[in-house]
Tab-separated table of C-alpha atoms in Angstrom:
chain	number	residue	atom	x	y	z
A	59	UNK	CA	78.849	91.123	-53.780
A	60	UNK	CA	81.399	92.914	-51.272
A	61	UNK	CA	79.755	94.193	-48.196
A	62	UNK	CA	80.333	96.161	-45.396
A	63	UNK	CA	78.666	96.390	-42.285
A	64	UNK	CA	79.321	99.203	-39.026
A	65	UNK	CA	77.652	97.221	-36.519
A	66	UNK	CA	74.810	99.879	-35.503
A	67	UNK	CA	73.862	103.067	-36.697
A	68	UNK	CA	73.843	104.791	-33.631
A	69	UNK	CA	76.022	104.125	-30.313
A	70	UNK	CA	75.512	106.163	-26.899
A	71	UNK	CA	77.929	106.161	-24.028
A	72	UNK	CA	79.291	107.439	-20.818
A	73	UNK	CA	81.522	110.336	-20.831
A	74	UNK	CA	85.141	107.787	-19.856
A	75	UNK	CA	84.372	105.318	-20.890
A	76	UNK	CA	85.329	102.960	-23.464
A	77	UNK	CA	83.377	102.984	-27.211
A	78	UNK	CA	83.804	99.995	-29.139
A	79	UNK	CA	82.845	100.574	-32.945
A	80	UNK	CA	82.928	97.497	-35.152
A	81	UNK	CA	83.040	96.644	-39.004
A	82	UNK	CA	81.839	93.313	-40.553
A	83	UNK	CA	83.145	92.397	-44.313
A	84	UNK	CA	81.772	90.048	-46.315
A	85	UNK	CA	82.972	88.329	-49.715
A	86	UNK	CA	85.979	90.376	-49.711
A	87	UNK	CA	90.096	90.080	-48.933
A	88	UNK	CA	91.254	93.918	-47.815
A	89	UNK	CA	94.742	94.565	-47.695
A	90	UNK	CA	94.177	97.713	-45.908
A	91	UNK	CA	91.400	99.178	-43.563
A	92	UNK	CA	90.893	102.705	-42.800
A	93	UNK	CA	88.727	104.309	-40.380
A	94	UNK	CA	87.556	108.260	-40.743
A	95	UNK	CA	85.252	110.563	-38.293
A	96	UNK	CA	82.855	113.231	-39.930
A	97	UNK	CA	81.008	115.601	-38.233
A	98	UNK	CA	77.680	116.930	-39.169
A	99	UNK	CA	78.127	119.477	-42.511
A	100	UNK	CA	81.556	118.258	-43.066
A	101	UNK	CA	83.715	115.812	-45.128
A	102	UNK	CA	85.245	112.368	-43.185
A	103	UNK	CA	88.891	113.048	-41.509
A	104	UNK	CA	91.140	110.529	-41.636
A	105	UNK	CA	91.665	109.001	-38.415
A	106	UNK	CA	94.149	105.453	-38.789
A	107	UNK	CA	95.037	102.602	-41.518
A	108	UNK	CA	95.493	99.103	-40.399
A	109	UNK	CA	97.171	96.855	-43.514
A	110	UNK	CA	96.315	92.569	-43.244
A	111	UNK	CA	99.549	91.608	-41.657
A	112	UNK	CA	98.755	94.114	-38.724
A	113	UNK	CA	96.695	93.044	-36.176
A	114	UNK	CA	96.120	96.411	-33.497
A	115	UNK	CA	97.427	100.167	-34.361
A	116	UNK	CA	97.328	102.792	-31.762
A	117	UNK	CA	97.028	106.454	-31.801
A	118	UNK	CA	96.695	108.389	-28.658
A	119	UNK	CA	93.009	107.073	-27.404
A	120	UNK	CA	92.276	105.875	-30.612
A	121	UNK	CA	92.795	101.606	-30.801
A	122	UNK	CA	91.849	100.023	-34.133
A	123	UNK	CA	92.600	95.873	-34.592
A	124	UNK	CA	92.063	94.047	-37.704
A	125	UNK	CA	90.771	90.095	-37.693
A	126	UNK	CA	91.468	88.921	-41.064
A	127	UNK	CA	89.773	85.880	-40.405
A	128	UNK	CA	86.622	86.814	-38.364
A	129	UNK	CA	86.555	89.817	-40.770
A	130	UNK	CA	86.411	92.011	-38.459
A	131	UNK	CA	87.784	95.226	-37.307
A	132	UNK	CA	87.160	96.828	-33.724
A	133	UNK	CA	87.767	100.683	-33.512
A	134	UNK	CA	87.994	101.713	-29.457
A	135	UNK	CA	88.312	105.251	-28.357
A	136	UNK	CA	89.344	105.020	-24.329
A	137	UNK	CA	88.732	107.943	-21.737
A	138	UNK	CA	86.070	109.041	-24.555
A	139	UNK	CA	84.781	112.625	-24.482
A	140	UNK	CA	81.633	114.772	-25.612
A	141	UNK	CA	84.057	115.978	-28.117
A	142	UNK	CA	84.107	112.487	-29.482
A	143	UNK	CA	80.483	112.440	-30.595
A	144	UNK	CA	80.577	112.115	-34.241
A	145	UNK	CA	80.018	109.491	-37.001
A	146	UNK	CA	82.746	107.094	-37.416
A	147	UNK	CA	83.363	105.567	-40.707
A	148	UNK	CA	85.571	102.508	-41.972
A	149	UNK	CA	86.812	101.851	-45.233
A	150	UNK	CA	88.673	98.885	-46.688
A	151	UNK	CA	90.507	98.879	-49.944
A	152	UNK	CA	92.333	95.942	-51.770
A	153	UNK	CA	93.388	96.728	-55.558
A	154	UNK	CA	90.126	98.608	-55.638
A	155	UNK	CA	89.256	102.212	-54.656
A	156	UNK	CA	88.005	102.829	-51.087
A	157	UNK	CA	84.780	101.367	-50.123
A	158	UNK	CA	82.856	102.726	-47.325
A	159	UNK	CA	80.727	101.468	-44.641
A	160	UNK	CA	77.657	103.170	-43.768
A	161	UNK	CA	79.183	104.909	-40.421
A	162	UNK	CA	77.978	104.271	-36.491
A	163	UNK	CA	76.992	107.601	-34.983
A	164	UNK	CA	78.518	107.892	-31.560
A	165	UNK	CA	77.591	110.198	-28.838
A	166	UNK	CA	78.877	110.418	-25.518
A	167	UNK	CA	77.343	111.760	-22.995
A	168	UNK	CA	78.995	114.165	-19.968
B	53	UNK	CA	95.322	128.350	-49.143
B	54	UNK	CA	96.520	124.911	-49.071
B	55	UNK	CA	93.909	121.886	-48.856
B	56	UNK	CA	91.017	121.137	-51.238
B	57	UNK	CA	87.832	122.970	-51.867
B	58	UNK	CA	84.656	122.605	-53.330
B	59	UNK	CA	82.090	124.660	-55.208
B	60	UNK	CA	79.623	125.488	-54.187
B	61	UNK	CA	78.828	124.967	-51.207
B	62	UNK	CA	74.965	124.803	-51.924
B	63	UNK	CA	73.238	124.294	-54.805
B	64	UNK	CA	69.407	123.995	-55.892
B	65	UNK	CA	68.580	123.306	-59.551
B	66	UNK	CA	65.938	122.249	-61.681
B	67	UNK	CA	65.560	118.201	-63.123
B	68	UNK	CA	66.601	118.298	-66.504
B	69	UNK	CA	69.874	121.160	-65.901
B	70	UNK	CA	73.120	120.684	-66.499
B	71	UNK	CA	74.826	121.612	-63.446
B	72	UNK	CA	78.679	121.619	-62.939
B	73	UNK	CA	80.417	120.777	-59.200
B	74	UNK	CA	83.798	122.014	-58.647
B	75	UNK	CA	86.727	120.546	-57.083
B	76	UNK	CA	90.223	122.134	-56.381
B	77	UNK	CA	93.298	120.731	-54.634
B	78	UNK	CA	96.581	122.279	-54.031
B	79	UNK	CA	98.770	119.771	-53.299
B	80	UNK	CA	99.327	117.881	-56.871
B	81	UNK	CA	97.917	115.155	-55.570
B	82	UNK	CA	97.787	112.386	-58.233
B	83	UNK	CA	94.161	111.304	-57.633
B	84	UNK	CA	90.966	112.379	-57.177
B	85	UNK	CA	87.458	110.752	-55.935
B	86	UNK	CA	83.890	112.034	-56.309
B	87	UNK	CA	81.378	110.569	-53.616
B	88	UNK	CA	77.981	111.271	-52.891
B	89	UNK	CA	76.591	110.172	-49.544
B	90	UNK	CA	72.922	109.615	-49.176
B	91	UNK	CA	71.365	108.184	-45.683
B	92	UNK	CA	70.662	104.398	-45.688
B	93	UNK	CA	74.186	104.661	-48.167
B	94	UNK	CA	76.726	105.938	-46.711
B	95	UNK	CA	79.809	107.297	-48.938
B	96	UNK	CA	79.827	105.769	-52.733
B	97	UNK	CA	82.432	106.695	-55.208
B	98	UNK	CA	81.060	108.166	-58.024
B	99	UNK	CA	84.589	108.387	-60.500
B	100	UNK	CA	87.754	108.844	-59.861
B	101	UNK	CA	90.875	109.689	-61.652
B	102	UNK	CA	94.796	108.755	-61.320
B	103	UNK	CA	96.461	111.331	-63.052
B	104	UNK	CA	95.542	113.909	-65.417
B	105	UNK	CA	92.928	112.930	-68.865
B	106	UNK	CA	92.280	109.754	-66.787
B	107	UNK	CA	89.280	108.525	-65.159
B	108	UNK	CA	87.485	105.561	-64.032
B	109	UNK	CA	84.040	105.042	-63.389
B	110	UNK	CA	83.252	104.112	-59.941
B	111	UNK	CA	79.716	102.504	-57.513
B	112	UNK	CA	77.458	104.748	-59.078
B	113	UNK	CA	78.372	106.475	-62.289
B	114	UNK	CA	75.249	106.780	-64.353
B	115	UNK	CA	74.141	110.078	-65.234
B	116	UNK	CA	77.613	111.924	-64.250
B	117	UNK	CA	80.815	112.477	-66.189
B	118	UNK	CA	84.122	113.955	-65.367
B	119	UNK	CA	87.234	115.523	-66.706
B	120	UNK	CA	90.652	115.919	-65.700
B	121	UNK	CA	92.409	118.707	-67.814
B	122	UNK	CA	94.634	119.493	-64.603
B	123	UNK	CA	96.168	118.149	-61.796
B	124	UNK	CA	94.060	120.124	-59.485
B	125	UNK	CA	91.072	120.277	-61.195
B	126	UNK	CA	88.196	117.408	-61.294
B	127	UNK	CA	85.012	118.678	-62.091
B	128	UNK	CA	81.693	116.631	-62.291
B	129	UNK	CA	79.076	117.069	-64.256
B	130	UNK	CA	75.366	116.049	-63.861
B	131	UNK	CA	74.398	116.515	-67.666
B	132	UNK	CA	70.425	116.282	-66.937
B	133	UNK	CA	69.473	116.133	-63.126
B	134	UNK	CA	67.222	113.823	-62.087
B	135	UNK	CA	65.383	114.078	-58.341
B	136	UNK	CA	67.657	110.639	-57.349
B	137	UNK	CA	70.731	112.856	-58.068
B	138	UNK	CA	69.666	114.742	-55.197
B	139	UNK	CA	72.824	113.812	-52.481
B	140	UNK	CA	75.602	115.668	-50.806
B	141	UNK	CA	78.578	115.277	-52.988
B	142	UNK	CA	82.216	114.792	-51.791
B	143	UNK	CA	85.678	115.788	-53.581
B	144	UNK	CA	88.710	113.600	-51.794
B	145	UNK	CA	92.397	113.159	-53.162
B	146	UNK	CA	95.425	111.926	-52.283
B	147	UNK	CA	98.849	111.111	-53.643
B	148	UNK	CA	98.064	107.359	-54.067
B	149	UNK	CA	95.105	104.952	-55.270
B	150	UNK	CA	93.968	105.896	-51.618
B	151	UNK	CA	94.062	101.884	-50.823
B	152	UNK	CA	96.989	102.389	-48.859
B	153	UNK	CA	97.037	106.060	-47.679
B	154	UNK	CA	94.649	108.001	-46.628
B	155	UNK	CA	92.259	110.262	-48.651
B	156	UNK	CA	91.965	114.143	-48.242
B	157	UNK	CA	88.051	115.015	-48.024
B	158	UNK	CA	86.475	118.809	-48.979
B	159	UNK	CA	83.862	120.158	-47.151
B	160	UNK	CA	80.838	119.113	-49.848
B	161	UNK	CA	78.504	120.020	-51.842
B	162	UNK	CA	75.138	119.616	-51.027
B	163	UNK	CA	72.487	119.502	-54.294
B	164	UNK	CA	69.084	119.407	-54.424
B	165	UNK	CA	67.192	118.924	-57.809
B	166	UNK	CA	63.656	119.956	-57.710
Protein backbone atom coordinates (compact mmCIF):
# COMPACT_ATOMS: atom_id res chain seq x y z
CA UNK A 1 0.00 0.00 0.00
CA UNK A 2 1.12 3.78 -0.68
CA UNK A 3 2.96 5.28 2.18
CA UNK A 4 4.20 8.30 3.35
CA UNK A 5 6.65 9.06 5.80
CA UNK A 6 7.81 12.94 7.40
CA UNK A 7 10.98 11.83 8.72
CA UNK A 8 10.32 12.74 12.58
CA UNK A 9 7.55 13.96 14.40
CA UNK A 10 9.15 16.62 16.06
CA UNK A 11 12.30 18.83 14.89
CA UNK A 12 14.01 21.63 17.20
CA UNK A 13 16.43 24.23 15.98
CA UNK A 14 18.41 27.35 16.31
CA UNK A 15 16.81 30.57 15.64
CA UNK A 16 19.08 31.09 11.74
CA UNK A 17 19.58 28.44 11.04
CA UNK A 18 18.75 26.04 8.46
CA UNK A 19 15.60 23.29 9.03
CA UNK A 20 15.65 20.47 6.82
CA UNK A 21 12.15 18.60 6.76
CA UNK A 22 12.02 15.41 4.73
CA UNK A 23 9.29 13.05 3.13
CA UNK A 24 9.83 9.32 2.28
CA UNK A 25 7.22 7.58 -0.34
CA UNK A 26 6.84 4.25 -0.76
CA UNK A 27 4.98 2.05 -3.52
CA UNK A 28 3.88 5.07 -5.21
CA UNK A 29 4.73 7.36 -8.63
CA UNK A 30 3.55 11.23 -7.65
CA UNK A 31 3.33 13.56 -10.32
CA UNK A 32 3.07 16.35 -7.97
CA UNK A 33 4.18 17.06 -4.28
CA UNK A 34 2.85 19.68 -2.11
CA UNK A 35 3.96 20.83 1.14
CA UNK A 36 1.45 22.88 3.72
CA UNK A 37 2.19 24.48 7.39
CA UNK A 38 -0.67 24.38 10.10
CA UNK A 39 -0.59 25.91 13.19
CA UNK A 40 -2.14 24.69 16.33
CA UNK A 41 -6.33 25.18 16.04
CA UNK A 42 -6.08 25.83 12.43
CA UNK A 43 -6.42 24.23 8.93
CA UNK A 44 -2.88 23.47 6.73
CA UNK A 45 -1.82 26.64 4.39
CA UNK A 46 -0.51 25.94 1.36
CA UNK A 47 3.02 26.63 1.21
CA UNK A 48 4.70 25.21 -2.54
CA UNK A 49 4.02 22.35 -5.32
CA UNK A 50 6.90 20.61 -6.87
CA UNK A 51 5.57 18.42 -10.19
CA UNK A 52 8.16 15.04 -11.21
CA UNK A 53 10.04 16.77 -13.91
CA UNK A 54 11.09 19.53 -11.30
CA UNK A 55 13.78 18.89 -9.24
CA UNK A 56 14.14 22.25 -6.52
CA UNK A 57 11.35 25.21 -6.29
CA UNK A 58 12.06 28.25 -4.32
CA UNK A 59 10.00 30.70 -2.51
CA UNK A 60 11.54 33.38 -0.47
CA UNK A 61 13.27 31.12 2.48
CA UNK A 62 11.26 28.38 1.65
CA UNK A 63 13.47 25.51 -0.67
CA UNK A 64 11.56 22.32 -1.52
CA UNK A 65 13.49 19.53 -4.07
CA UNK A 66 11.90 16.49 -5.31
CA UNK A 67 14.09 12.99 -5.89
CA UNK A 68 11.94 10.94 -7.98
CA UNK A 69 14.15 8.19 -7.63
CA UNK A 70 15.30 8.18 -3.94
CA UNK A 71 11.64 9.17 -3.31
CA UNK A 72 12.34 11.74 -1.57
CA UNK A 73 11.54 15.29 -1.03
CA UNK A 74 13.62 17.80 1.25
CA UNK A 75 11.67 20.97 2.44
CA UNK A 76 14.48 23.72 3.88
CA UNK A 77 13.44 26.93 5.44
CA UNK A 78 16.93 29.19 5.65
CA UNK A 79 17.46 32.18 8.18
CA UNK A 80 14.48 30.26 10.10
CA UNK A 81 12.54 32.19 12.75
CA UNK A 82 10.38 31.56 16.02
CA UNK A 83 7.65 32.50 13.73
CA UNK A 84 8.45 29.39 11.79
CA UNK A 85 7.51 26.96 14.54
CA UNK A 86 4.66 25.07 13.25
CA UNK A 87 3.81 21.61 11.79
CA UNK A 88 4.82 21.11 8.31
CA UNK A 89 2.93 18.80 6.16
CA UNK A 90 3.59 17.16 2.60
CA UNK A 91 1.26 15.81 0.29
CA UNK A 92 1.71 13.97 -2.99
CA UNK A 93 -0.98 13.39 -5.52
CA UNK A 94 -0.85 11.38 -8.88
CA UNK A 95 -4.43 10.72 -10.56
CA UNK A 96 -5.57 10.33 -6.99
CA UNK A 97 -6.76 12.91 -4.42
CA UNK A 98 -4.15 14.38 -2.04
CA UNK A 99 -2.57 12.11 0.38
CA UNK A 100 -1.01 13.40 3.43
CA UNK A 101 1.90 12.66 5.51
CA UNK A 102 1.65 12.69 9.12
CA UNK A 103 3.49 16.29 9.54
CA UNK A 104 7.10 17.05 11.46
CA UNK A 105 6.50 19.63 14.17
CA UNK A 106 9.20 22.24 13.99
CA UNK A 107 10.18 24.68 16.58
CA UNK A 108 12.84 27.06 16.55
CA UNK A 109 14.18 28.41 19.18
CA UNK A 110 15.39 32.40 19.68
CA UNK B 1 -16.59 37.33 3.18
CA UNK B 2 -14.61 35.53 0.71
CA UNK B 3 -12.78 32.11 1.71
CA UNK B 4 -14.38 28.96 3.16
CA UNK B 5 -15.95 28.32 6.48
CA UNK B 6 -17.00 25.73 8.61
CA UNK B 7 -19.73 24.98 11.12
CA UNK B 8 -19.37 24.77 13.89
CA UNK B 9 -16.61 25.39 15.22
CA UNK B 10 -17.15 22.93 18.24
CA UNK B 11 -19.29 20.32 18.65
CA UNK B 12 -20.07 17.61 21.48
CA UNK B 13 -22.74 14.97 20.81
CA UNK B 14 -23.96 11.84 21.99
CA UNK B 15 -22.92 8.08 20.16
CA UNK B 16 -25.78 7.10 18.32
CA UNK B 17 -26.83 11.13 16.92
CA UNK B 18 -27.02 12.19 13.77
CA UNK B 19 -24.98 15.17 13.60
CA UNK B 20 -24.52 17.41 10.46
CA UNK B 21 -20.92 19.47 9.72
CA UNK B 22 -21.11 22.37 7.52
CA UNK B 23 -18.96 23.57 4.85
CA UNK B 24 -19.22 26.85 2.75
CA UNK B 25 -16.96 28.26 0.04
CA UNK B 26 -17.28 31.35 -1.93
CA UNK B 27 -15.26 31.04 -4.66
CA UNK B 28 -17.18 28.30 -7.00
CA UNK B 29 -14.60 26.23 -6.57
CA UNK B 30 -15.28 22.93 -8.43
CA UNK B 31 -14.22 20.56 -5.61
CA UNK B 32 -14.47 19.89 -2.29
CA UNK B 33 -12.58 17.49 0.38
CA UNK B 34 -13.64 16.38 3.87
CA UNK B 35 -10.61 15.29 6.19
CA UNK B 36 -10.43 14.37 9.61
CA UNK B 37 -7.05 14.43 11.31
CA UNK B 38 -6.47 12.30 14.32
CA UNK B 39 -2.79 12.11 16.07
CA UNK B 40 -0.70 9.04 15.05
CA UNK B 41 -2.88 9.89 11.42
CA UNK B 42 -2.34 12.80 10.22
CA UNK B 43 -4.92 14.33 7.51
CA UNK B 44 -7.23 11.47 5.72
CA UNK B 45 -9.78 12.32 3.16
CA UNK B 46 -12.95 11.34 4.13
CA UNK B 47 -15.10 12.17 0.48
CA UNK B 48 -14.78 14.43 -1.84
CA UNK B 49 -16.71 15.82 -4.68
CA UNK B 50 -15.87 17.34 -8.33
CA UNK B 51 -18.73 19.23 -9.16
CA UNK B 52 -22.13 19.49 -7.98
CA UNK B 53 -24.49 15.82 -7.18
CA UNK B 54 -21.01 14.18 -7.37
CA UNK B 55 -19.00 12.51 -4.84
CA UNK B 56 -16.44 9.99 -4.24
CA UNK B 57 -15.65 8.14 -1.33
CA UNK B 58 -12.28 8.68 -0.04
CA UNK B 59 -9.40 6.83 3.02
CA UNK B 60 -11.97 6.53 5.44
CA UNK B 61 -15.59 6.74 4.45
CA UNK B 62 -17.51 4.37 6.64
CA UNK B 63 -20.09 5.73 8.74
CA UNK B 64 -20.25 9.32 6.85
CA UNK B 65 -22.14 10.46 3.78
CA UNK B 66 -22.24 13.62 1.82
CA UNK B 67 -24.19 15.73 -0.56
CA UNK B 68 -23.53 18.26 -3.02
CA UNK B 69 -26.82 20.17 -3.96
CA UNK B 70 -24.56 23.39 -4.58
CA UNK B 71 -21.46 24.54 -5.63
CA UNK B 72 -20.65 25.95 -2.31
CA UNK B 73 -22.19 23.70 -0.19
CA UNK B 74 -20.72 20.11 1.01
CA UNK B 75 -22.12 19.00 4.04
CA UNK B 76 -21.18 15.72 5.95
CA UNK B 77 -23.09 13.75 7.79
CA UNK B 78 -22.24 11.28 10.64
CA UNK B 79 -25.67 9.33 10.55
CA UNK B 80 -24.98 7.44 14.06
CA UNK B 81 -21.73 8.63 15.93
CA UNK B 82 -19.61 6.30 17.18
CA UNK B 83 -16.66 7.28 19.96
CA UNK B 84 -13.90 6.47 16.85
CA UNK B 85 -15.70 9.31 14.95
CA UNK B 86 -14.36 11.45 17.51
CA UNK B 87 -11.55 13.70 15.22
CA UNK B 88 -11.16 17.25 14.13
CA UNK B 89 -12.72 17.50 10.78
CA UNK B 90 -11.42 19.60 7.81
CA UNK B 91 -13.43 21.27 4.75
CA UNK B 92 -10.69 22.11 1.75
CA UNK B 93 -11.55 23.07 -1.99
CA UNK B 94 -10.10 24.17 -4.85
CA UNK B 95 -10.75 24.73 -8.52
CA UNK B 96 -9.03 21.44 -9.58
CA UNK B 97 -8.73 17.62 -8.43
CA UNK B 98 -6.22 19.42 -5.98
CA UNK B 99 -3.34 16.97 -7.54
CA UNK B 100 -1.95 19.77 -9.25
CA UNK B 101 -3.00 22.97 -7.37
CA UNK B 102 -3.23 23.62 -4.19
CA UNK B 103 -6.19 23.04 -1.78
CA UNK B 104 -8.00 25.86 0.25
CA UNK B 105 -8.35 24.55 4.03
CA UNK B 106 -11.26 26.00 6.72
CA UNK B 107 -10.51 26.46 10.06
CA UNK B 108 -12.21 22.88 11.41
CA UNK B 109 -14.40 21.39 13.20
CA UNK B 110 -13.53 19.73 16.15
CA UNK B 111 -16.22 16.74 17.40
CA UNK B 112 -16.31 14.85 20.23
CA UNK B 113 -18.88 11.93 20.64
CA UNK B 114 -19.41 10.88 24.14
Amino acid sequence: SQKIEQNSEALNIQEGKTATLTCNYTNYSPAYLQWYRQDPGRGPVFLLLIRENEKEKRKERLKVTFDTTLKQSLFHITASQPADSATYLCALSGNTPLVFGKGTRLSVIA
Amino acid sequence: DAGITQSPRYKITETGRQVTLMCHQTWSHSYMFWYRQDLGHGLRLIYYSAAADITDKGEVPDGYVVSRSKTENFPLTLESATRSQTSVYFCASSPTSGSDYEQYFGPGTRLTVT
